[in-house]
Amino acid sequence: MHDPELEKIPHHLAIIMDGNGRWARRRGMPRIMGHRQGVKAVRETVTACRELGIKVLTLYAFSKENWNRPKDEVSALMDLLYDYLERELNEMLKNGIRLMAIGEIECLPQKVQDKLAAVMKSTSSNQDMILNLALSYGGRAEIAFAVRKIAQMCMEGKIKPEDIDEDLVAKNLYTAELPDPDLIIRTSGEMRLSNFLLFQAAYSELYITNTLWPDFDKQELIKALQDYGRRERRFGRIGESFAKACTAIVS
Ligand code: IPE
Ligand code: IPE
Ligand code: MG
């Protein structure tokens, strides 16, 4: 099926996967059941993104602030993450998916850190899509991390304060190797970034759906991508059609 609205696929898609707790509550289930169902949505989304030709998919899986949730919920989430990594390695290898992670990875349980490191190593030469997990991630913490590194370079005399520009900041973020997200999807209707990719989201398109994360699927993804395909990104300039009209008048 040829869909002209799907011709403009974002290079980097980032998703704030929200609404697992509400999904469970609506069914009278404990929150963890929502998280479990959420993992299924992750699997379906990763496969769909790979099929649709998205090159980088960042999933906000656990924020720095999420450590403040009840201990039982946090440990259940860590167990789910571990199981996901263990179960998905073969699928990643089969589909050319490279795993990366951003955030305060050193705060994760040692067992999860080891598993992450192993999967990242095994998939490091895969080239079809990057699956980047934001774990123990906070946008402000990331900016502070970059500032610390840059201050250190100044102290060591490697750079001067006047050498610090937007590019240098970007190169010292956790996402140094990745392009900025073109599109950020948030599920479950909340109209906020919740400390996600604050620096990188400067010109990202935003798409918010009321669908709860466990109900998110390929159809929902395609709807978001079609919406993205209809948008005009301006980056502060004037619209393309207007610019063309101006050129026609001048020449
Ligand atoms: C998203 O779902 C999963 C994580 C933040 C880990 P929530 O657990 O935030 O679900 P709601 O927002 O309570 O419905
Ligand atoms: C954002 O969701 C974090 C993740 C999706 C991992 P939250 O549920 O933690 O965000 P708030 O608390 O509603 O802002
Ligand atoms: Mg939430």
PDB file of C-alpha atoms and ligand atoms in Angstrom:
ATOM      1  CA  MET A   1       0.000   0.000   0.000  1.00  0.00           C
ATOM      2  CA  HIS A   2       1.461   3.333  -1.046  1.00  0.00           C
ATOM      3  CA  ASP A   3       0.802   6.024   1.511  1.00  0.00           C
ATOM      4  CA  PRO A   4       2.248   9.436   0.550  1.00  0.00           C
ATOM      5  CA  GLU A   5       1.918  10.531   4.180  1.00  0.00           C
ATOM      6  CA  LEU A   6       4.399   7.820   5.108  1.00  0.00           C
ATOM      7  CA  GLU A   7       7.100   9.106   2.766  1.00  0.00           C
ATOM      8  CA  LYS A   8       8.482  11.433   5.415  1.00  0.00           C
ATOM      9  CA  ILE A   9       9.574   8.989   8.094  1.00  0.00           C
ATOM     10  CA  PRO A  10      11.394  10.499  11.094  1.00  0.00           C
ATOM     11  CA  HIS A  11      15.030   9.482  11.259  1.00  0.00           C
ATOM     12  CA  HIS A  12      14.956   9.542  15.064  1.00  0.00           C
ATOM     13  CA  LEU A  13      11.695   8.770  16.854  1.00  0.00           C
ATOM     14  CA  ALA A  14      11.509   9.099  20.630  1.00  0.00           C
ATOM     15  CA  ILE A  15       8.605   7.838  22.731  1.00  0.00           C
ATOM     16  CA  ILE A  16       7.509   8.714  26.259  1.00  0.00           C
ATOM     17  CA  MET A  17       5.783   5.446  27.115  1.00  0.00           C
ATOM     18  CA  ASP A  18       3.183   6.541  29.647  1.00  0.00           C
ATOM     19  CA  GLY A  19      -0.057   5.122  31.041  1.00  0.00           C
ATOM     20  CA  ASN A  20       0.794   1.618  32.214  1.00  0.00           C
ATOM     21  CA  GLY A  21      -0.568   2.292  35.712  1.00  0.00           C
ATOM     22  CA  ARG A  22      -3.854   3.687  34.391  1.00  0.00           C
ATOM     23  CA  TRP A  23      -4.256   0.749  32.014  1.00  0.00           C
ATOM     24  CA  ALA A  24      -4.031  -1.627  34.974  1.00  0.00           C
ATOM     25  CA  ARG A  25      -6.209   0.478  37.282  1.00  0.00           C
ATOM     26  CA  ARG A  26      -9.008   0.537  34.717  1.00  0.00           C
ATOM     27  CA  ARG A  27      -9.009  -3.226  34.830  1.00  0.00           C
ATOM     28  CA  GLY A  28      -8.792  -3.443  38.622  1.00  0.00           C
ATOM     29  CA  MET A  29      -5.303  -4.935  38.330  1.00  0.00           C
ATOM     30  CA  PRO A  30      -2.059  -4.083  40.148  1.00  0.00           C
ATOM     31  CA  ARG A  31       0.153  -1.517  38.356  1.00  0.00           C
ATOM     32  CA  ILE A  32       2.771  -4.119  37.524  1.00  0.00           C
ATOM     33  CA  MET A  33       0.302  -5.849  35.188  1.00  0.00           C
ATOM     34  CA  GLY A  34       0.214  -2.614  33.204  1.00  0.00           C
ATOM     35  CA  HIS A  35       4.005  -2.610  32.993  1.00  0.00           C
ATOM     36  CA  ARG A  36       3.970  -6.218  31.851  1.00  0.00           C
ATOM     37  CA  GLN A  37       1.497  -5.386  29.108  1.00  0.00           C
ATOM     38  CA  GLY A  38       3.654  -2.367  28.311  1.00  0.00           C
ATOM     39  CA  VAL A  39       6.547  -4.680  27.415  1.00  0.00           C
ATOM     40  CA  LYS A  40       4.343  -6.251  24.721  1.00  0.00           C
ATOM     41  CA  ALA A  41       3.743  -2.793  23.267  1.00  0.00           C
ATOM     42  CA  VAL A  42       7.521  -2.237  23.301  1.00  0.00           C
ATOM     43  CA  ARG A  43       8.072  -5.422  21.299  1.00  0.00           C
ATOM     44  CA  GLU A  44       5.421  -4.530  18.741  1.00  0.00           C
ATOM     45  CA  THR A  45       6.703  -0.944  18.428  1.00  0.00           C
ATOM     46  CA  VAL A  46      10.341  -1.952  17.966  1.00  0.00           C
ATOM     47  CA  THR A  47       9.367  -4.402  15.217  1.00  0.00           C
ATOM     48  CA  ALA A  48       7.110  -1.864  13.502  1.00  0.00           C
ATOM     49  CA  CYS A  49       9.747   0.887  13.606  1.00  0.00           C
ATOM     50  CA  ARG A  50      12.310  -1.448  12.104  1.00  0.00           C
ATOM     51  CA  GLU A  51       9.853  -2.387   9.320  1.00  0.00           C
ATOM     52  CA  LEU A  52       8.958   1.248   8.618  1.00  0.00           C
ATOM     53  CA  GLY A  53      12.590   2.266   8.221  1.00  0.00           C
ATOM     54  CA  ILE A  54      13.102   4.352  11.366  1.00  0.00           C
ATOM     55  CA  LYS A  55      16.819   4.488  12.072  1.00  0.00           C
ATOM     56  CA  VAL A  56      16.884   5.508  15.730  1.00  0.00           C
ATOM     57  CA  LEU A  57      14.194   4.703  18.285  1.00  0.00           C
ATOM     58  CA  THR A  58      14.607   6.112  21.785  1.00  0.00           C
ATOM     59  CA  LEU A  59      12.254   4.751  24.428  1.00  0.00           C
ATOM     60  CA  TYR A  60      11.837   6.545  27.748  1.00  0.00           C
ATOM     61  CA  ALA A  61      11.596   3.476  29.944  1.00  0.00           C
ATOM     62  CA  PHE A  62      12.561   4.771  33.399  1.00  0.00           C
ATOM     63  CA  SER A  63      13.165   8.325  34.535  1.00  0.00           C
ATOM     64  CA  LYS A  64      15.504   9.527  37.237  1.00  0.00           C
ATOM     65  CA  GLU A  65      12.387  10.632  39.129  1.00  0.00           C
ATOM     66  CA  ASN A  66      10.831   7.172  38.804  1.00  0.00           C
ATOM     67  CA  TRP A  67      13.221   6.004  41.573  1.00  0.00           C
ATOM     68  CA  ASN A  68      10.779   7.777  43.919  1.00  0.00           C
ATOM     69  CA  ARG A  69       8.065   5.190  43.223  1.00  0.00           C
ATOM     70  CA  PRO A  70       7.291   2.423  45.754  1.00  0.00           C
ATOM     71  CA  LYS A  71      10.182  -0.017  46.142  1.00  0.00           C
ATOM     72  CA  ASP A  72       8.130  -2.976  44.922  1.00  0.00           C
ATOM     73  CA  GLU A  73       7.187  -1.219  41.690  1.00  0.00           C
ATOM     74  CA  VAL A  74      10.796  -0.158  41.032  1.00  0.00           C
ATOM     75  CA  SER A  75      12.125  -3.659  41.551  1.00  0.00           C
ATOM     76  CA  ALA A  76       9.375  -5.161  39.380  1.00  0.00           C
ATOM     77  CA  LEU A  77      10.333  -2.699  36.608  1.00  0.00           C
ATOM     78  CA  MET A  78      14.013  -3.658  36.932  1.00  0.00           C
ATOM     79  CA  ASP A  79      13.074  -7.360  36.685  1.00  0.00           C
ATOM     80  CA  LEU A  80      10.993  -6.666  33.582  1.00  0.00           C
ATOM     81  CA  LEU A  81      13.894  -4.781  32.030  1.00  0.00           C
ATOM     82  CA  TYR A  82      16.280  -7.645  32.737  1.00  0.00           C
ATOM     83  CA  ASP A  83      13.885 -10.214  31.250  1.00  0.00           C
ATOM     84  CA  TYR A  84      13.276  -8.021  28.212  1.00  0.00           C
ATOM     85  CA  LEU A  85      17.001  -7.758  27.495  1.00  0.00           C
ATOM     86  CA  GLU A  86      17.510 -11.467  27.981  1.00  0.00           C
ATOM     87  CA  ARG A  87      14.571 -12.443  25.775  1.00  0.00           C
ATOM     88  CA  GLU A  88      15.089  -9.917  22.996  1.00  0.00           C
ATOM     89  CA  LEU A  89      18.792 -10.399  22.258  1.00  0.00           C
ATOM     90  CA  ASN A  90      18.143 -12.966  19.517  1.00  0.00           C
ATOM     91  CA  GLU A  91      15.464 -10.825  17.939  1.00  0.00           C
ATOM     92  CA  MET A  92      17.864  -7.848  17.917  1.00  0.00           C
ATOM     93  CA  LEU A  93      20.584  -9.915  16.293  1.00  0.00           C
ATOM     94  CA  LYS A  94      18.156 -11.286  13.711  1.00  0.00           C
ATOM     95  CA  ASN A  95      16.854  -7.816  12.820  1.00  0.00           C
ATOM     96  CA  GLY A  96      20.116  -5.871  12.797  1.00  0.00           C
ATOM     97  CA  ILE A  97      19.174  -3.815  15.860  1.00  0.00           C
ATOM     98  CA  ARG A  98      21.897  -2.189  17.918  1.00  0.00           C
ATOM     99  CA  LEU A  99      21.105  -1.514  21.577  1.00  0.00           C
ATOM    100  CA  MET A 100      22.247   1.671  23.274  1.00  0.00           C
ATOM    101  CA  ALA A 101      21.331   3.250  26.613  1.00  0.00           C
ATOM    102  CA  ILE A 102      21.292   6.777  28.019  1.00  0.00           C
ATOM    103  CA  GLY A 103      20.914   7.885  31.625  1.00  0.00           C
ATOM    104  CA  GLU A 104      22.596   7.220  34.958  1.00  0.00           C
ATOM    105  CA  ILE A 105      23.205   3.604  34.071  1.00  0.00           C
ATOM    106  CA  GLU A 106      25.486   3.209  37.097  1.00  0.00           C
ATOM    107  CA  CYS A 107      22.394   3.611  39.334  1.00  0.00           C
ATOM    108  CA  LEU A 108      20.726   0.475  37.928  1.00  0.00           C
ATOM    109  CA  PRO A 109      21.057  -2.843  39.794  1.00  0.00           C
ATOM    110  CA  GLN A 110      24.393  -4.504  38.961  1.00  0.00           C
ATOM    111  CA  LYS A 111      22.658  -7.465  37.347  1.00  0.00           C
ATOM    112  CA  VAL A 112      20.800  -5.163  34.944  1.00  0.00           C
ATOM    113  CA  GLN A 113      23.971  -3.172  34.194  1.00  0.00           C
ATOM    114  CA  ASP A 114      25.825  -6.368  33.311  1.00  0.00           C
ATOM    115  CA  LYS A 115      23.002  -7.577  31.077  1.00  0.00           C
ATOM    116  CA  LEU A 116      22.815  -4.199  29.334  1.00  0.00           C
ATOM    117  CA  ALA A 117      26.562  -4.158  28.738  1.00  0.00           C
ATOM    118  CA  ALA A 118      26.443  -7.696  27.322  1.00  0.00           C
ATOM    119  CA  VAL A 119      23.559  -6.957  24.927  1.00  0.00           C
ATOM    120  CA  MET A 120      25.133  -3.660  23.813  1.00  0.00           C
ATOM    121  CA  LYS A 121      28.380  -5.475  23.089  1.00  0.00           C
ATOM    122  CA  SER A 122      26.730  -8.341  21.187  1.00  0.00           C
ATOM    123  CA  THR A 123      24.699  -5.951  19.035  1.00  0.00           C
ATOM    124  CA  SER A 124      27.344  -3.250  18.574  1.00  0.00           C
ATOM    125  CA  SER A 125      27.984  -3.953  14.900  1.00  0.00           C
ATOM    126  CA  ASN A 126      24.297  -4.053  13.910  1.00  0.00           C
ATOM    127  CA  GLN A 127      23.368  -1.295  11.488  1.00  0.00           C
ATOM    128  CA  ASP A 128      19.688  -1.415  10.606  1.00  0.00           C
ATOM    129  CA  MET A 129      18.253   0.414  13.617  1.00  0.00           C
ATOM    130  CA  ILE A 130      19.442   1.760  16.950  1.00  0.00           C
ATOM    131  CA  LEU A 131      17.217   0.982  19.916  1.00  0.00           C
ATOM    132  CA  ASN A 132      18.199   3.507  22.548  1.00  0.00           C
ATOM    133  CA  LEU A 133      16.762   2.988  26.030  1.00  0.00           C
ATOM    134  CA  ALA A 134      16.514   5.957  28.388  1.00  0.00           C
ATOM    135  CA  LEU A 135      17.051   4.414  31.819  1.00  0.00           C
ATOM    136  CA  SER A 136      17.386   6.309  35.076  1.00  0.00           C
ATOM    137  CA  TYR A 137      17.338   9.217  32.657  1.00  0.00           C
ATOM    138  CA  GLY A 138      16.809  12.882  33.472  1.00  0.00           C
ATOM    139  CA  GLY A 139      17.271  15.724  31.008  1.00  0.00           C
ATOM    140  CA  ARG A 140      18.496  18.194  33.594  1.00  0.00           C
ATOM    141  CA  ALA A 141      20.925  15.674  35.045  1.00  0.00           C
ATOM    142  CA  GLU A 142      22.211  15.062  31.525  1.00  0.00           C
ATOM    143  CA  ILE A 143      22.859  18.764  30.983  1.00  0.00           C
ATOM    144  CA  ALA A 144      24.633  18.992  34.363  1.00  0.00           C
ATOM    145  CA  PHE A 145      26.730  15.958  33.339  1.00  0.00           C
ATOM    146  CA  ALA A 146      27.773  17.717  30.111  1.00  0.00           C
ATOM    147  CA  VAL A 147      28.590  20.939  31.981  1.00  0.00           C
ATOM    148  CA  ARG A 148      30.784  18.997  34.427  1.00  0.00           C
ATOM    149  CA  LYS A 149      32.723  17.364  31.594  1.00  0.00           C
ATOM    150  CA  ILE A 150      33.213  20.671  29.805  1.00  0.00           C
ATOM    151  CA  ALA A 151      34.311  22.424  33.027  1.00  0.00           C
ATOM    152  CA  GLN A 152      36.870  19.668  33.529  1.00  0.00           C
ATOM    153  CA  MET A 153      38.235  20.196  29.996  1.00  0.00           C
ATOM    154  CA  CYS A 154      38.545  23.938  30.743  1.00  0.00           C
ATOM    155  CA  MET A 155      40.367  23.287  34.004  1.00  0.00           C
ATOM    156  CA  GLU A 156      42.797  20.987  32.215  1.00  0.00           C
ATOM    157  CA  GLY A 157      43.426  23.735  29.658  1.00  0.00           C
ATOM    158  CA  LYS A 158      42.142  21.605  26.752  1.00  0.00           C
ATOM    159  CA  ILE A 159      39.590  24.257  25.761  1.00  0.00           C
ATOM    160  CA  LYS A 160      38.847  27.886  26.600  1.00  0.00           C
ATOM    161  CA  PRO A 161      35.428  29.149  27.773  1.00  0.00           C
ATOM    162  CA  GLU A 162      34.986  30.906  24.430  1.00  0.00           C
ATOM    163  CA  ASP A 163      35.262  27.522  22.667  1.00  0.00           C
ATOM    164  CA  ILE A 164      32.008  26.399  24.277  1.00  0.00           C
ATOM    165  CA  ASP A 165      29.195  26.438  21.744  1.00  0.00           C
ATOM    166  CA  GLU A 166      25.965  24.494  21.151  1.00  0.00           C
ATOM    167  CA  ASP A 167      27.829  21.790  19.267  1.00  0.00           C
ATOM    168  CA  LEU A 168      30.267  21.176  22.087  1.00  0.00           C
ATOM    169  CA  VAL A 169      27.408  20.910  24.588  1.00  0.00           C
ATOM    170  CA  ALA A 170      25.605  18.444  22.286  1.00  0.00           C
ATOM    171  CA  LYS A 171      28.772  16.363  21.936  1.00  0.00           C
ATOM    172  CA  ASN A 172      29.005  16.005  25.707  1.00  0.00           C
ATOM    173  CA  LEU A 173      25.443  14.840  26.290  1.00  0.00           C
ATOM    174  CA  TYR A 174      24.615  11.129  26.704  1.00  0.00           C
ATOM    175  CA  THR A 175      23.278  11.314  23.132  1.00  0.00           C
ATOM    176  CA  ALA A 176      26.602  12.533  21.657  1.00  0.00           C
ATOM    177  CA  GLU A 177      26.485   9.914  18.891  1.00  0.00           C
ATOM    178  CA  LEU A 178      22.819  10.394  18.011  1.00  0.00           C
ATOM    179  CA  PRO A 179      20.924  12.999  15.977  1.00  0.00           C
ATOM    180  CA  ASP A 180      18.179  15.018  17.711  1.00  0.00           C
ATOM    181  CA  PRO A 181      14.738  13.387  17.741  1.00  0.00           C
ATOM    182  CA  ASP A 182      12.568  14.454  14.805  1.00  0.00           C
ATOM    183  CA  LEU A 183       9.367  13.308  16.466  1.00  0.00           C
ATOM    184  CA  ILE A 184       8.478  12.716  20.112  1.00  0.00           C
ATOM    185  CA  ILE A 185       5.338  10.699  20.847  1.00  0.00           C
ATOM    186  CA  ARG A 186       3.781  10.686  24.305  1.00  0.00           C
ATOM    187  CA  THR A 187       1.016   8.251  25.139  1.00  0.00           C
ATOM    188  CA  SER A 188      -1.813   8.626  27.681  1.00  0.00           C
ATOM    189  CA  GLY A 189      -2.564  12.274  27.020  1.00  0.00           C
ATOM    190  CA  GLU A 190      -0.192  14.094  29.347  1.00  0.00           C
ATOM    191  CA  MET A 191       1.034  17.357  27.811  1.00  0.00           C
ATOM    192  CA  ARG A 192       4.522  17.465  29.261  1.00  0.00           C
ATOM    193  CA  LEU A 193       8.062  16.318  28.580  1.00  0.00           C
ATOM    194  CA  SER A 194       8.709  15.012  32.113  1.00  0.00           C
ATOM    195  CA  ASN A 195      12.426  15.835  31.920  1.00  0.00           C
ATOM    196  CA  PHE A 196      12.942  13.985  28.612  1.00  0.00           C
ATOM    197  CA  LEU A 197      15.648  15.082  26.129  1.00  0.00           C
ATOM    198  CA  LEU A 198      15.347  18.738  27.142  1.00  0.00           C
ATOM    199  CA  PHE A 199      18.281  19.967  25.077  1.00  0.00           C
ATOM    200  CA  GLN A 200      17.690  17.665  22.105  1.00  0.00           C
ATOM    201  CA  ALA A 201      13.933  18.343  21.808  1.00  0.00           C
ATOM    202  CA  ALA A 202      14.438  22.008  20.852  1.00  0.00           C
ATOM    203  CA  TYR A 203      12.881  21.515  17.384  1.00  0.00           C
ATOM    204  CA  SER A 204      11.277  18.086  17.698  1.00  0.00           C
ATOM    205  CA  GLU A 205       7.712  17.669  16.543  1.00  0.00           C
ATOM    206  CA  LEU A 206       5.410  16.563  19.360  1.00  0.00           C
ATOM    207  CA  TYR A 207       2.555  14.085  19.054  1.00  0.00           C
ATOM    208  CA  ILE A 208       0.355  13.274  22.004  1.00  0.00           C
ATOM    209  CA  THR A 209      -2.205  10.493  21.942  1.00  0.00           C
ATOM    210  CA  ASN A 210      -4.735   9.547  24.611  1.00  0.00           C
ATOM    211  CA  THR A 211      -4.011   5.874  23.960  1.00  0.00           C
ATOM    212  CA  LEU A 212      -2.392   4.278  26.996  1.00  0.00           C
ATOM    213  CA  TRP A 213       1.016   2.747  26.361  1.00  0.00           C
ATOM    214  CA  PRO A 214      -0.080  -0.928  26.734  1.00  0.00           C
ATOM    215  CA  ASP A 215      -2.649  -0.333  23.963  1.00  0.00           C
ATOM    216  CA  PHE A 216      -0.141   1.320  21.614  1.00  0.00           C
ATOM    217  CA  ASP A 217       0.446  -0.720  18.460  1.00  0.00           C
ATOM    218  CA  LYS A 218       1.532  -0.512  14.824  1.00  0.00           C
ATOM    219  CA  GLN A 219      -1.744   1.189  13.814  1.00  0.00           C
ATOM    220  CA  GLU A 220      -1.254   3.899  16.446  1.00  0.00           C
ATOM    221  CA  LEU A 221       2.328   4.353  15.327  1.00  0.00           C
ATOM    222  CA  ILE A 222       1.283   4.750  11.699  1.00  0.00           C
ATOM    223  CA  LYS A 223      -1.311   7.373  12.741  1.00  0.00           C
ATOM    224  CA  ALA A 224       1.420   9.361  14.481  1.00  0.00           C
ATOM    225  CA  LEU A 225       3.756   9.049  11.496  1.00  0.00           C
ATOM    226  CA  GLN A 226       1.018  10.178   9.103  1.00  0.00           C
ATOM    227  CA  ASP A 227       0.422  13.220  11.272  1.00  0.00           C
ATOM    228  CA  TYR A 228       4.169  13.923  11.253  1.00  0.00           C
ATOM    229  CA  GLY A 229       4.207  13.519   7.452  1.00  0.00           C
ATOM    230  CA  ARG A 230       1.670  16.338   7.087  1.00  0.00           C
ATOM    231  CA  ARG A 231       3.657  18.823   9.140  1.00  0.00           C
ATOM    232  CA  GLU A 232       5.967  21.534   7.934  1.00  0.00           C
ATOM    233  CA  ARG A 233       9.089  21.898  10.028  1.00  0.00           C
ATOM    234  CA  ARG A 234      10.335  25.463   9.918  1.00  0.00           C
ATOM    235  CA  PHE A 235      13.233  25.701  12.369  1.00  0.00           C
ATOM    236  CA  GLY A 236      12.501  29.402  12.801  1.00  0.00           C
ATOM    237  CA  ARG A 237      12.457  30.164   9.091  1.00  0.00           C
ATOM    238  CA  ILE A 238       9.417  31.073   6.999  1.00  0.00           C
ATOM    239  CA  GLY A 239       7.221  28.397   5.438  1.00  0.00           C
ATOM    240  CA  GLU A 240       8.459  26.597   2.319  1.00  0.00           C
ATOM    241  CA  SER A 241       5.538  27.571   0.100  1.00  0.00           C
ATOM    242  CA  PHE A 242       5.857  31.207   1.208  1.00  0.00           C
ATOM    243  CA  ALA A 243       9.626  31.153   0.532  1.00  0.00           C
ATOM    244  CA  LYS A 244       8.993  29.800  -2.991  1.00  0.00           C
ATOM    245  CA  ALA A 245       6.462  32.542  -3.676  1.00  0.00           C
ATOM    246  CA  CYS A 246       9.006  35.169  -2.536  1.00  0.00           C
ATOM    247  CA  THR A 247      11.708  33.720  -4.830  1.00  0.00           C
ATOM    248  CA  ALA A 248       9.248  33.803  -7.757  1.00  0.00           C
ATOM    249  CA  ILE A 249       8.472  37.479  -7.122  1.00  0.00           C
ATOM    250  CA  VAL A 250      12.165  38.455  -6.856  1.00  0.00           C
ATOM    251  CA  SER A 251      13.318  36.581 -10.011  1.00  0.00           C
TER     252      SER A 251
HETATM  253  C1  IPE B   1       4.791   4.518  32.288  1.00  0.00           C
HETATM  254  O1  IPE B   1       3.573   4.266  32.876  1.00  0.00           O
HETATM  255  C2  IPE B   1       5.879   3.586  32.780  1.00  0.00           C
HETATM  256  C3  IPE B   1       6.911   4.232  33.587  1.00  0.00           C
HETATM  257  C4  IPE B   1       6.944   5.502  33.894  1.00  0.00           C
HETATM  258  C5  IPE B   1       7.965   3.383  34.088  1.00  0.00           C
HETATM  259  P1  IPE B   1       3.186   4.831  34.300  1.00  0.00           P
HETATM  260  O2  IPE B   1       3.579   3.817  35.331  1.00  0.00           O
HETATM  261  O3  IPE B   1       3.708   6.194  34.523  1.00  0.00           O
HETATM  262  O4  IPE B   1       1.589   4.864  34.186  1.00  0.00           O
HETATM  263  P2  IPE B   1       0.604   5.946  34.765  1.00  0.00           P
HETATM  264  O5  IPE B   1       1.065   7.286  34.296  1.00  0.00           O
HETATM  265  O6  IPE B   1       0.651   5.820  36.258  1.00  0.00           O
HETATM  266  O7  IPE B   1      -0.720   5.567  34.195  1.00  0.00           O
HETATM  267  C1  IPE B   2       7.565   9.740  32.225  1.00  0.00           C
HETATM  268  O1  IPE B   2       6.409   9.231  32.773  1.00  0.00           O
HETATM  269  C2  IPE B   2       8.681   8.750  32.383  1.00  0.00           C
HETATM  270  C3  IPE B   2       8.591   7.552  31.566  1.00  0.00           C
HETATM  271  C4  IPE B   2       7.694   7.319  30.658  1.00  0.00           C
HETATM  272  C5  IPE B   2       9.615   6.579  31.796  1.00  0.00           C
HETATM  273  P1  IPE B   2       5.963   9.572  34.256  1.00  0.00           P
HETATM  274  O2  IPE B   2       4.660   8.887  34.481  1.00  0.00           O
HETATM  275  O3  IPE B   2       7.046   9.261  35.199  1.00  0.00           O
HETATM  276  O4  IPE B   2       5.780  11.159  34.197  1.00  0.00           O
HETATM  277  P2  IPE B   2       4.927  12.140  35.089  1.00  0.00           P
HETATM  278  O5  IPE B   2       5.254  11.820  36.511  1.00  0.00           O
HETATM  279  O6  IPE B   2       3.484  11.870  34.786  1.00  0.00           O
HETATM  280  O7  IPE B   2       5.331  13.508  34.653  1.00  0.00           O
HETATM  281 MG    MG B   3       2.943   8.042  34.153  1.00  0.00          MG
END
